[in-house]
């Protein structure tokens, strides 16, 4: 998302007790067109500009060379944009900050350039994820209205084909409200982790329940609520606009907690920043699995993550010990062996990085991952060797700060 590295307070919604739904429950997959050669879209925010959206630049090589926003790229309208790819299309979603949003759809032409094929107005949403043939988006209120709204956007048609509302106060069931941090498709279900928040001034995001985690389970595509999975070994899963779930190749679900709950602005989580697991085919947390990342890292907490494959994960860690604050540091963790390794070769002081929710910036051979790093000296894409956890400086992006890197086929 545009400026997600500035920790824009976006939230995610999905709730309980469907109300007033209209839904097209087509489940058969739509044929996918033959892809063009893959290209990377690099979103870059112009340096020194306020309230200006990204420029979209394209390249076939992230390991070397230079690209620039000066006189190049496709300018996006609006101040904040976030991006997702699905069915060989690139979707640019406008966050309207209380105003209507928009969904702009692009695809690659024969020359590997982005071509706009659709643009329609939509609700401003705080969560998006791919599910089936769709992009599932959700708008969730942080206070006032007790109903979150979800929308299914068919990726082939670029139009809304289903929508509904869900009561997030009923979902929390504790006098607070469920404030979702992300959503992830797991088989024929959608898992939606959430924070329990007060939802009222002066402490909207505070909670009286700092040491529990919850995941709401919905069937898909009907978005019918099934159950809530709860655990008391860590705090809530994910955080504002940060995906707290990863699904491995065997269908096991790993849940990441930053241990970031507060009350009246004061940190109150007593449980560590850790990873817990839901075994494939079950809908309960596995009591035998607990990866205490805060302990393994020497006291640092997780901020967000990108799943790399084969049990390896790229972790974005807060830079201050025992705090949810500080310049981000990167690490590679092994979910199966519960090992933790700091990434070497990254600048010590990182102003910001590309969005972690785009987990398709992994090389075709699954041996490297690409991350945009912004510093006072400039912006580069770094190539991180997954096995050795060593990074090497690659493509330079001039004229702007990298906000996202997305692979489009």
mmCIF file of C-alpha atoms in Angstrom:
data_model
loop_
_atom_site.group_PDB
_atom_site.id
_atom_site.type_symbol
_atom_site.label_atom_id
_atom_site.label_comp_id
_atom_site.label_asym_id
_atom_site.label_seq_id
_atom_site.Cartn_x
_atom_site.Cartn_y
_atom_site.Cartn_z
ATOM 1 C CA UNK A 1 0.000 0.000 0.000
ATOM 2 C CA UNK A 2 1.224 3.461 -0.685
ATOM 3 C CA UNK A 3 3.025 4.731 2.417
ATOM 4 C CA UNK A 4 2.262 1.585 4.359
ATOM 5 C CA UNK A 5 5.810 1.909 5.682
ATOM 6 C CA UNK A 6 4.605 5.027 7.523
ATOM 7 C CA UNK A 7 2.183 2.723 9.330
ATOM 8 C CA UNK A 8 -1.016 4.166 7.935
ATOM 9 C CA UNK A 9 -3.698 3.070 10.350
ATOM 10 C CA UNK A 10 -5.652 0.809 8.143
ATOM 11 C CA UNK A 11 -7.726 -1.955 9.588
ATOM 12 C CA UNK A 12 -9.368 -4.990 8.406
ATOM 13 C CA UNK A 13 -12.885 -6.171 8.753
ATOM 14 C CA UNK A 14 -14.900 -9.261 8.680
ATOM 15 C CA UNK A 15 -17.449 -10.028 11.265
ATOM 16 C CA UNK A 16 -20.185 -12.147 12.583
ATOM 17 C CA UNK A 17 -23.834 -12.659 11.879
ATOM 18 C CA UNK A 18 -24.269 -11.779 8.241
ATOM 19 C CA UNK A 19 -26.838 -9.080 7.693
ATOM 20 C CA UNK A 20 -28.455 -8.017 4.441
ATOM 21 C CA UNK A 21 -26.169 -9.999 2.126
ATOM 22 C CA UNK A 22 -26.370 -10.254 -1.596
ATOM 23 C CA UNK A 23 -23.946 -12.756 -3.037
ATOM 24 C CA UNK A 24 -23.068 -14.437 -6.302
ATOM 25 C CA UNK A 25 -21.693 -17.781 -5.091
ATOM 26 C CA UNK A 26 -20.098 -18.925 -8.332
ATOM 27 C CA UNK A 27 -17.293 -21.278 -7.351
ATOM 28 C CA UNK A 28 -16.145 -22.726 -10.681
ATOM 29 C CA UNK A 29 -12.808 -21.210 -11.699
ATOM 30 C CA UNK A 30 -12.687 -18.882 -14.675
ATOM 31 C CA UNK A 31 -10.150 -19.793 -17.399
ATOM 32 C CA UNK A 32 -6.933 -17.844 -17.002
ATOM 33 C CA UNK A 33 -5.482 -16.175 -20.117
ATOM 34 C CA UNK A 34 -2.030 -17.124 -21.358
ATOM 35 C CA UNK A 35 0.455 -14.945 -19.436
ATOM 36 C CA UNK A 36 2.983 -12.561 -20.924
ATOM 37 C CA UNK A 37 6.570 -12.709 -19.671
ATOM 38 C CA UNK A 38 6.675 -11.630 -16.027
ATOM 39 C CA UNK A 39 7.488 -8.052 -15.115
ATOM 40 C CA UNK A 40 7.951 -6.327 -11.794
ATOM 41 C CA UNK A 41 5.941 -3.238 -10.949
ATOM 42 C CA UNK A 42 7.803 -0.914 -8.602
ATOM 43 C CA UNK A 43 5.620 1.693 -6.910
ATOM 44 C CA UNK A 44 7.550 4.804 -5.970
ATOM 45 C CA UNK A 45 6.405 7.897 -4.067
ATOM 46 C CA UNK A 46 8.030 11.105 -5.386
ATOM 47 C CA UNK A 47 10.535 12.586 -2.953
ATOM 48 C CA UNK A 48 9.589 15.924 -1.435
ATOM 49 C CA UNK A 49 5.925 15.701 -2.451
ATOM 50 C CA UNK A 50 3.025 15.622 -0.015
ATOM 51 C CA UNK A 51 -0.411 14.207 -0.834
ATOM 52 C CA UNK A 52 0.852 12.780 -4.134
ATOM 53 C CA UNK A 53 0.254 9.193 -5.123
ATOM 54 C CA UNK A 54 2.764 6.679 -6.414
ATOM 55 C CA UNK A 55 4.271 6.347 -9.849
ATOM 56 C CA UNK A 56 4.205 2.815 -11.245
ATOM 57 C CA UNK A 57 7.451 1.786 -12.918
ATOM 58 C CA UNK A 58 8.071 -1.563 -14.615
ATOM 59 C CA UNK A 59 11.224 -3.624 -15.009
ATOM 60 C CA UNK A 60 12.229 -7.186 -15.767
ATOM 61 C CA UNK A 61 15.323 -7.146 -13.548
ATOM 62 C CA UNK A 62 15.475 -6.129 -9.889
ATOM 63 C CA UNK A 63 19.096 -7.116 -9.353
ATOM 64 C CA UNK A 64 20.801 -4.273 -11.226
ATOM 65 C CA UNK A 65 20.370 -1.034 -13.127
ATOM 66 C CA UNK A 66 18.475 2.199 -12.471
ATOM 67 C CA UNK A 67 14.904 3.360 -13.000
ATOM 68 C CA UNK A 68 13.465 6.792 -12.280
ATOM 69 C CA UNK A 69 10.131 8.495 -11.636
ATOM 70 C CA UNK A 70 11.343 11.544 -13.578
ATOM 71 C CA UNK A 71 9.384 11.629 -16.817
ATOM 72 C CA UNK A 72 8.506 7.958 -16.502
ATOM 73 C CA UNK A 73 5.887 5.699 -15.012
ATOM 74 C CA UNK A 74 2.111 5.812 -14.604
ATOM 75 C CA UNK A 75 0.954 8.348 -12.045
ATOM 76 C CA UNK A 76 -1.763 7.180 -9.657
ATOM 77 C CA UNK A 77 -4.440 9.563 -8.452
ATOM 78 C CA UNK A 78 -5.231 10.064 -4.778
ATOM 79 C CA UNK A 79 -2.834 10.175 -1.844
ATOM 80 C CA UNK A 80 -2.767 6.516 -0.854
ATOM 81 C CA UNK A 81 -2.761 3.406 -3.055
ATOM 82 C CA UNK A 82 -2.271 -0.267 -2.365
ATOM 83 C CA UNK A 83 -1.724 -3.082 -4.802
ATOM 84 C CA UNK A 84 -2.499 -6.728 -5.474
ATOM 85 C CA UNK A 85 -2.109 -9.102 -8.422
ATOM 86 C CA UNK A 86 -4.546 -11.860 -9.346
ATOM 87 C CA UNK A 87 -5.388 -13.797 -12.516
ATOM 88 C CA UNK A 88 -2.521 -12.094 -14.393
ATOM 89 C CA UNK A 89 -3.900 -8.638 -13.618
ATOM 90 C CA UNK A 90 -2.567 -5.784 -11.503
ATOM 91 C CA UNK A 91 -5.054 -3.987 -9.250
ATOM 92 C CA UNK A 92 -4.455 -0.516 -7.823
ATOM 93 C CA UNK A 93 -6.849 0.284 -4.974
ATOM 94 C CA UNK A 94 -7.415 3.835 -3.774
ATOM 95 C CA UNK A 95 -7.713 4.478 -0.042
ATOM 96 C CA UNK A 96 -9.990 7.505 0.053
ATOM 97 C CA UNK A 97 -9.491 8.476 3.718
ATOM 98 C CA UNK A 98 -13.214 8.607 4.407
ATOM 99 C CA UNK A 99 -14.129 9.372 0.797
ATOM 100 C CA UNK A 100 -15.107 6.806 -1.862
ATOM 101 C CA UNK A 101 -12.329 4.578 -3.086
ATOM 102 C CA UNK A 102 -11.592 3.186 -6.532
ATOM 103 C CA UNK A 103 -10.236 0.059 -8.173
ATOM 104 C CA UNK A 104 -8.080 0.466 -11.263
ATOM 105 C CA UNK A 105 -7.159 -2.690 -13.199
ATOM 106 C CA UNK A 106 -4.119 -3.097 -15.435
ATOM 107 C CA UNK A 107 -2.634 -5.917 -17.483
ATOM 108 C CA UNK A 108 0.618 -6.309 -19.389
ATOM 109 C CA UNK A 109 0.613 -5.694 -23.125
ATOM 110 C CA UNK A 110 2.809 -7.583 -25.584
ATOM 111 C CA UNK A 111 5.683 -5.226 -24.796
ATOM 112 C CA UNK A 112 5.453 -5.786 -21.062
ATOM 113 C CA UNK A 113 3.964 -2.356 -20.340
ATOM 114 C CA UNK A 114 0.981 -1.796 -18.039
ATOM 115 C CA UNK A 115 -2.258 -0.967 -19.831
ATOM 116 C CA UNK A 116 -5.366 0.200 -17.955
ATOM 117 C CA UNK A 117 -8.385 -1.964 -18.743
ATOM 118 C CA UNK A 118 -10.875 -0.934 -16.062
ATOM 119 C CA UNK A 119 -11.515 1.779 -13.485
ATOM 120 C CA UNK A 120 -14.527 1.877 -11.179
ATOM 121 C CA UNK A 121 -15.538 3.559 -7.955
ATOM 122 C CA UNK A 122 -15.819 1.474 -4.804
ATOM 123 C CA UNK A 123 -15.880 1.829 -1.057
ATOM 124 C CA UNK A 124 -12.688 2.783 0.705
ATOM 125 C CA UNK A 125 -11.568 -0.460 2.358
ATOM 126 C CA UNK A 126 -8.960 -1.412 4.912
ATOM 127 C CA UNK A 127 -8.276 -5.004 3.861
ATOM 128 C CA UNK A 128 -7.856 -6.915 0.638
ATOM 129 C CA UNK A 129 -6.831 -10.455 -0.190
ATOM 130 C CA UNK A 130 -7.145 -12.884 -3.077
ATOM 131 C CA UNK A 131 -9.717 -15.657 -2.653
ATOM 132 C CA UNK A 132 -10.870 -18.007 -5.396
ATOM 133 C CA UNK A 133 -11.449 -15.962 -8.539
ATOM 134 C CA UNK A 134 -11.950 -12.848 -6.445
ATOM 135 C CA UNK A 135 -10.315 -10.061 -4.538
ATOM 136 C CA UNK A 136 -12.036 -9.926 -1.169
ATOM 137 C CA UNK A 137 -12.105 -6.423 0.303
ATOM 138 C CA UNK A 138 -13.475 -5.305 3.654
ATOM 139 C CA UNK A 139 -14.412 -1.954 5.138
ATOM 140 C CA UNK A 140 -14.436 -1.914 8.935
ATOM 141 C CA UNK A 141 -15.400 0.957 11.239
ATOM 142 C CA UNK A 142 -13.149 1.620 14.208
ATOM 143 C CA UNK A 143 -16.013 3.206 16.160
ATOM 144 C CA UNK A 144 -19.697 4.039 15.797
ATOM 145 C CA UNK A 145 -21.219 1.713 13.197
ATOM 146 C CA UNK A 146 -21.123 -1.889 14.440
ATOM 147 C CA UNK A 147 -21.195 -3.483 10.968
ATOM 148 C CA UNK A 148 -18.231 -4.181 8.716
ATOM 149 C CA UNK A 149 -18.899 -4.484 4.975
ATOM 150 C CA UNK A 150 -17.256 -7.015 2.679
ATOM 151 C CA UNK A 151 -17.113 -7.058 -1.116
ATOM 152 C CA UNK A 152 -16.115 -9.738 -3.623
ATOM 153 C CA UNK A 153 -14.507 -8.252 -6.741
ATOM 154 C CA UNK A 154 -14.253 -10.797 -9.540
ATOM 155 C CA UNK A 155 -10.744 -10.527 -10.958
ATOM 156 C CA UNK A 156 -11.797 -11.418 -14.515
ATOM 157 C CA UNK A 157 -14.791 -9.101 -14.661
ATOM 158 C CA UNK A 158 -13.281 -6.308 -12.513
ATOM 159 C CA UNK A 159 -16.622 -5.789 -10.845
ATOM 160 C CA UNK A 160 -18.301 -6.497 -7.527
ATOM 161 C CA UNK A 161 -20.156 -9.824 -7.610
ATOM 162 C CA UNK A 162 -21.062 -10.217 -3.933
ATOM 163 C CA UNK A 163 -21.302 -8.170 -0.755
ATOM 164 C CA UNK A 164 -22.557 -8.332 2.800
ATOM 165 C CA UNK A 165 -22.378 -6.863 6.282
ATOM 166 C CA UNK A 166 -21.207 -8.405 9.538
ATOM 167 C CA UNK A 167 -21.607 -7.355 13.153
ATOM 168 C CA UNK A 168 -18.135 -6.926 14.676
ATOM 169 C CA UNK A 169 -19.396 -6.167 18.181
ATOM 170 C CA UNK A 170 -21.260 -9.477 18.288
ATOM 171 C CA UNK A 171 -18.157 -11.206 17.005
ATOM 172 C CA UNK A 172 -15.948 -9.883 19.830
ATOM 173 C CA UNK A 173 -18.554 -10.857 22.415
ATOM 174 C CA UNK A 174 -16.709 -9.123 25.254
ATOM 175 C CA UNK A 175 -18.038 -5.569 25.205
ATOM 176 C CA UNK A 176 -15.386 -4.424 22.719
ATOM 177 C CA UNK A 177 -15.297 -4.856 18.931
ATOM 178 C CA UNK A 178 -13.381 -7.112 16.570
ATOM 179 C CA UNK A 179 -10.976 -5.070 14.478
ATOM 180 C CA UNK A 180 -9.476 -7.251 11.793
ATOM 181 C CA UNK A 181 -5.827 -7.151 10.869
ATOM 182 C CA UNK A 182 -6.015 -9.182 7.637
ATOM 183 C CA UNK A 183 -7.741 -12.092 5.909
ATOM 184 C CA UNK A 184 -6.265 -15.206 4.295
ATOM 185 C CA UNK A 185 -7.864 -17.940 2.240
ATOM 186 C CA UNK A 186 -7.277 -21.397 3.721
ATOM 187 C CA UNK A 187 -8.878 -24.076 1.543
ATOM 188 C CA UNK A 188 -12.575 -23.278 1.198
ATOM 189 C CA UNK A 189 -12.498 -20.893 4.160
ATOM 190 C CA UNK A 190 -11.271 -17.410 4.972
ATOM 191 C CA UNK A 191 -9.356 -16.919 8.224
ATOM 192 C CA UNK A 192 -9.591 -13.399 9.632
ATOM 193 C CA UNK A 193 -7.478 -12.567 12.709
ATOM 194 C CA UNK A 194 -8.595 -9.591 14.728
ATOM 195 C CA UNK A 195 -7.757 -7.305 17.617
ATOM 196 C CA UNK A 196 -10.265 -6.679 20.342
ATOM 197 C CA UNK A 197 -10.521 -2.863 20.670
ATOM 198 C CA UNK A 198 -12.626 -0.479 22.725
ATOM 199 C CA UNK A 199 -13.720 1.504 19.664
ATOM 200 C CA UNK A 200 -14.493 4.643 21.672
ATOM 201 C CA UNK A 201 -12.649 7.874 22.442
ATOM 202 C CA UNK A 202 -10.264 8.675 23.947
ATOM 203 C CA UNK A 203 -8.772 5.177 23.601
ATOM 204 C CA UNK A 204 -10.218 3.761 20.372
ATOM 205 C CA UNK A 205 -7.520 1.138 19.841
ATOM 206 C CA UNK A 206 -6.969 0.278 23.483
ATOM 207 C CA UNK A 207 -8.156 -3.023 24.908
ATOM 208 C CA UNK A 208 -8.855 -4.734 28.203
ATOM 209 C CA UNK A 209 -7.771 -8.053 26.621
ATOM 210 C CA UNK A 210 -4.057 -7.693 25.748
ATOM 211 C CA UNK A 211 -2.957 -11.320 26.069
ATOM 212 C CA UNK A 212 -5.294 -13.243 23.767
ATOM 213 C CA UNK A 213 -5.410 -13.901 20.045
ATOM 214 C CA UNK A 214 -8.434 -14.603 17.891
ATOM 215 C CA UNK A 215 -9.092 -15.780 14.333
ATOM 216 C CA UNK A 216 -12.618 -15.727 12.902
ATOM 217 C CA UNK A 217 -13.331 -18.487 10.388
ATOM 218 C CA UNK A 218 -15.735 -17.944 7.468
ATOM 219 C CA UNK A 219 -16.828 -20.211 4.647
ATOM 220 C CA UNK A 220 -16.074 -18.888 1.180
ATOM 221 C CA UNK A 221 -17.549 -17.496 -1.020
ATOM 222 C CA UNK A 222 -20.705 -17.109 1.116
ATOM 223 C CA UNK A 223 -18.753 -15.464 3.958
ATOM 224 C CA UNK A 224 -20.852 -17.347 6.484
ATOM 225 C CA UNK A 225 -19.375 -17.215 9.974
ATOM 226 C CA UNK A 226 -18.361 -20.626 11.334
ATOM 227 C CA UNK A 227 -16.342 -20.159 14.519
ATOM 228 C CA UNK A 228 -13.621 -18.223 16.336
ATOM 229 C CA UNK A 229 -10.256 -19.796 17.188
ATOM 230 C CA UNK A 230 -8.737 -18.424 20.415
ATOM 231 C CA UNK A 231 -5.387 -18.756 22.179
ATOM 232 C CA UNK A 232 -3.935 -17.148 25.325
ATOM 233 C CA UNK A 233 -0.195 -17.731 24.803
ATOM 234 C CA UNK A 234 0.424 -14.496 22.892
ATOM 235 C CA UNK A 235 -1.404 -11.294 21.926
ATOM 236 C CA UNK A 236 -3.471 -10.459 18.824
ATOM 237 C CA UNK A 237 -2.349 -11.713 15.416
ATOM 238 C CA UNK A 238 -0.972 -9.189 12.918
ATOM 239 C CA UNK A 239 -1.491 -5.440 13.322
ATOM 240 C CA UNK A 240 -2.751 -2.438 11.376
ATOM 241 C CA UNK A 241 -2.586 -3.436 7.720
ATOM 242 C CA UNK A 242 -0.073 -6.170 8.455
ATOM 243 C CA UNK A 243 -0.784 -9.749 7.515
ATOM 244 C CA UNK A 244 -0.362 -12.015 10.530
ATOM 245 C CA UNK A 245 -0.998 -15.343 8.781
ATOM 246 C CA UNK A 246 1.052 -17.568 6.488
ATOM 247 C CA UNK A 247 -0.019 -20.868 4.942
ATOM 248 C CA UNK A 248 2.707 -23.374 4.072
ATOM 249 C CA UNK A 249 2.703 -25.959 1.304
ATOM 250 C CA UNK A 250 1.109 -28.641 3.501
ATOM 251 C CA UNK A 251 -1.767 -26.381 4.537
ATOM 252 C CA UNK A 252 -0.518 -25.563 8.040
ATOM 253 C CA UNK A 253 -1.333 -22.001 9.122
ATOM 254 C CA UNK A 254 1.216 -19.973 11.088
ATOM 255 C CA UNK A 255 0.029 -16.949 13.076
ATOM 256 C CA UNK A 256 2.370 -14.079 14.000
ATOM 257 C CA UNK A 257 1.852 -11.795 16.994
ATOM 258 C CA UNK A 258 3.757 -8.520 17.526
ATOM 259 C CA UNK A 259 2.561 -8.434 21.178
ATOM 260 C CA UNK A 260 1.484 -4.848 20.610
ATOM 261 C CA UNK A 261 -1.704 -4.389 22.664
ATOM 262 C CA UNK A 262 -2.100 -1.143 24.609
ATOM 263 C CA UNK A 263 -4.430 0.469 27.116
ATOM 264 C CA UNK A 264 -4.579 4.282 27.277
ATOM 265 C CA UNK A 265 -1.489 4.324 25.049
ATOM 266 C CA UNK A 266 0.572 2.179 27.400
ATOM 267 C CA UNK A 267 1.841 -1.245 26.188
ATOM 268 C CA UNK A 268 0.061 -3.963 28.164
ATOM 269 C CA UNK A 269 0.899 -7.272 26.465
ATOM 270 C CA UNK A 270 2.703 -9.509 28.928
ATOM 271 C CA UNK A 271 2.980 -12.417 26.489
ATOM 272 C CA UNK A 272 5.923 -12.477 24.071
ATOM 273 C CA UNK A 273 5.988 -11.719 20.359
ATOM 274 C CA UNK A 274 5.638 -15.249 19.032
ATOM 275 C CA UNK A 275 4.318 -17.560 16.318
ATOM 276 C CA UNK A 276 1.600 -20.159 16.906
ATOM 277 C CA UNK A 277 0.190 -22.755 14.501
ATOM 278 C CA UNK A 278 -3.042 -24.289 13.228
ATOM 279 C CA UNK A 279 -2.433 -27.705 11.689
ATOM 280 C CA UNK A 280 -3.875 -28.254 8.234
ATOM 281 C CA UNK A 281 -7.355 -29.762 8.293
ATOM 282 C CA UNK A 282 -8.072 -28.449 11.811
ATOM 283 C CA UNK A 283 -9.589 -25.251 13.146
ATOM 284 C CA UNK A 284 -7.823 -25.091 16.512
ATOM 285 C CA UNK A 285 -4.434 -23.815 17.607
ATOM 286 C CA UNK A 286 -1.819 -26.535 18.041
ATOM 287 C CA UNK A 287 -0.829 -26.581 21.748
ATOM 288 C CA UNK A 288 2.444 -28.373 20.922
ATOM 289 C CA UNK A 289 3.802 -25.511 18.772
ATOM 290 C CA UNK A 290 5.099 -22.208 20.151
ATOM 291 C CA UNK A 291 7.912 -20.256 18.459
ATOM 292 C CA UNK A 292 9.058 -17.524 20.864
ATOM 293 C CA UNK A 293 10.636 -15.159 18.336
ATOM 294 C CA UNK A 294 11.174 -12.419 20.890
ATOM 295 C CA UNK A 295 13.343 -14.771 22.931
ATOM 296 C CA UNK A 296 15.234 -16.168 19.914
ATOM 297 C CA UNK A 297 15.991 -12.669 18.584
ATOM 298 C CA UNK A 298 17.370 -11.330 21.841
ATOM 299 C CA UNK A 299 14.295 -9.353 22.865
ATOM 300 C CA UNK A 300 13.064 -7.911 19.567
ATOM 301 C CA UNK A 301 9.428 -7.997 18.447
ATOM 302 C CA UNK A 302 8.007 -8.855 15.033
ATOM 303 C CA UNK A 303 6.385 -6.092 12.989
ATOM 304 C CA UNK A 304 5.289 -8.018 9.885
ATOM 305 C CA UNK A 305 6.262 -10.920 7.662
ATOM 306 C CA UNK A 306 6.470 -12.395 4.175
ATOM 307 C CA UNK A 307 6.249 -16.153 3.653
ATOM 308 C CA UNK A 308 9.039 -17.418 1.380
ATOM 309 C CA UNK A 309 8.230 -21.115 0.999
ATOM 310 C CA UNK A 310 9.447 -24.398 2.491
ATOM 311 C CA UNK A 311 8.911 -23.096 6.010
ATOM 312 C CA UNK A 312 11.143 -20.027 5.588
ATOM 313 C CA UNK A 313 9.831 -16.592 6.507
ATOM 314 C CA UNK A 314 11.137 -13.053 6.078
ATOM 315 C CA UNK A 315 10.524 -11.135 9.295
ATOM 316 C CA UNK A 316 10.432 -7.360 9.613
ATOM 317 C CA UNK A 317 11.523 -6.704 13.206
ATOM 318 C CA UNK A 318 11.128 -3.564 15.308
ATOM 319 C CA UNK A 319 14.526 -2.004 15.999
ATOM 320 C CA UNK A 320 14.138 -1.283 19.716
ATOM 321 C CA UNK A 321 14.494 -4.131 22.197
ATOM 322 C CA UNK A 322 11.203 -5.112 23.887
ATOM 323 C CA UNK A 323 9.321 -2.319 22.095
ATOM 324 C CA UNK A 324 6.992 -2.021 19.111
ATOM 325 C CA UNK A 325 9.116 0.842 17.819
ATOM 326 C CA UNK A 326 12.419 1.614 16.113
ATOM 327 C CA UNK A 327 13.829 1.387 12.592
ATOM 328 C CA UNK A 328 13.009 -1.965 11.044
ATOM 329 C CA UNK A 329 15.524 -4.783 10.832
ATOM 330 C CA UNK A 330 15.171 -7.899 8.673
ATOM 331 C CA UNK A 331 15.607 -11.546 9.606
ATOM 332 C CA UNK A 332 15.042 -14.997 8.117
ATOM 333 C CA UNK A 333 13.311 -17.528 10.350
ATOM 334 C CA UNK A 334 12.657 -21.232 9.866
ATOM 335 C CA UNK A 335 9.158 -22.095 11.046
ATOM 336 C CA UNK A 336 9.882 -25.822 11.210
ATOM 337 C CA UNK A 337 13.200 -25.748 13.099
ATOM 338 C CA UNK A 338 12.391 -22.534 14.983
ATOM 339 C CA UNK A 339 15.665 -20.842 14.065
ATOM 340 C CA UNK A 340 16.236 -17.102 13.667
ATOM 341 C CA UNK A 341 18.959 -15.341 11.628
ATOM 342 C CA UNK A 342 19.465 -11.618 11.148
ATOM 343 C CA UNK A 343 19.891 -10.523 7.521
ATOM 344 C CA UNK A 344 23.364 -9.160 6.772
ATOM 345 C CA UNK A 345 24.069 -6.540 4.100
ATOM 346 C CA UNK A 346 21.089 -4.248 4.790
ATOM 347 C CA UNK A 347 21.844 -0.607 5.766
ATOM 348 C CA UNK A 348 21.831 -0.084 9.528
ATOM 349 C CA UNK A 349 19.407 2.842 9.338
ATOM 350 C CA UNK A 350 16.375 2.127 7.146
ATOM 351 C CA UNK A 351 13.865 4.955 6.675
ATOM 352 C CA UNK A 352 11.207 2.632 5.275
ATOM 353 C CA UNK A 353 10.769 -0.482 3.154
ATOM 354 C CA UNK A 354 8.448 -1.871 0.519
ATOM 355 C CA UNK A 355 5.149 -3.339 1.693
ATOM 356 C CA UNK A 356 5.461 -6.809 3.199
ATOM 357 C CA UNK A 357 1.981 -7.954 2.136
ATOM 358 C CA UNK A 358 3.138 -8.531 -1.452
ATOM 359 C CA UNK A 359 4.659 -11.984 -1.057
ATOM 360 C CA UNK A 360 5.141 -12.600 -4.773
ATOM 361 C CA UNK A 361 8.521 -10.859 -4.987
ATOM 362 C CA UNK A 362 10.374 -14.148 -4.644
ATOM 363 C CA UNK A 363 12.671 -15.318 -7.446
ATOM 364 C CA UNK A 364 11.448 -18.070 -9.743
ATOM 365 C CA UNK A 365 13.889 -20.563 -8.217
ATOM 366 C CA UNK A 366 12.623 -19.681 -4.696
ATOM 367 C CA UNK A 367 16.165 -18.923 -3.548
ATOM 368 C CA UNK A 368 15.952 -15.126 -3.291
ATOM 369 C CA UNK A 369 13.499 -12.458 -2.165
ATOM 370 C CA UNK A 370 13.462 -8.820 -3.251
ATOM 371 C CA UNK A 371 12.850 -5.985 -0.788
ATOM 372 C CA UNK A 372 12.745 -2.246 -1.431
ATOM 373 C CA UNK A 373 14.876 -0.321 1.074
ATOM 374 C CA UNK A 374 14.734 3.463 1.475
ATOM 375 C CA UNK A 375 17.484 5.374 3.268
ATOM 376 C CA UNK A 376 18.586 9.006 3.445
ATOM 377 C CA UNK A 377 21.135 8.161 0.765
ATOM 378 C CA UNK A 378 18.565 6.798 -1.682
ATOM 379 C CA UNK A 379 16.314 3.878 -2.570
ATOM 380 C CA UNK A 380 17.376 0.455 -3.793
ATOM 381 C CA UNK A 381 15.947 -3.006 -4.252
ATOM 382 C CA UNK A 382 17.966 -5.504 -2.225
ATOM 383 C CA UNK A 383 18.250 -9.171 -3.174
ATOM 384 C CA UNK A 384 18.277 -11.403 -0.090
ATOM 385 C CA UNK A 385 19.616 -14.932 -0.378
ATOM 386 C CA UNK A 386 17.131 -16.980 1.632
ATOM 387 C CA UNK A 387 19.538 -19.736 2.668
ATOM 388 C CA UNK A 388 22.410 -17.529 3.843
ATOM 389 C CA UNK A 389 20.356 -14.468 4.928
ATOM 390 C CA UNK A 390 22.811 -12.194 3.079
ATOM 391 C CA UNK A 391 21.535 -9.189 1.104
ATOM 392 C CA UNK A 392 23.042 -7.501 -1.924
ATOM 393 C CA UNK A 393 22.182 -4.071 -3.288
ATOM 394 C CA UNK A 394 20.478 -4.190 -6.687
ATOM 395 C CA UNK A 395 18.197 -1.929 -8.725
ATOM 396 C CA UNK A 396 18.370 1.772 -7.845
ATOM 397 C CA UNK A 397 15.125 3.766 -7.919
ATOM 398 C CA UNK A 398 15.688 7.488 -8.460
ATOM 399 C CA UNK A 399 13.292 10.303 -7.662
ATOM 400 C CA UNK A 400 11.132 8.471 -5.146
ATOM 401 C CA UNK A 401 10.836 6.132 -2.176
ATOM 402 C CA UNK A 402 9.891 2.531 -2.931
ATOM 403 C CA UNK A 403 6.493 1.676 -1.448
ATOM 404 C CA UNK A 404 5.730 -1.657 -3.124
ATOM 405 C CA UNK A 405 7.190 -4.266 -5.455
ATOM 406 C CA UNK A 406 4.725 -6.541 -7.224
ATOM 407 C CA UNK A 407 5.341 -9.289 -9.769
ATOM 408 C CA UNK A 408 2.913 -9.402 -12.687
ATOM 409 C CA UNK A 409 2.768 -12.193 -15.244
#
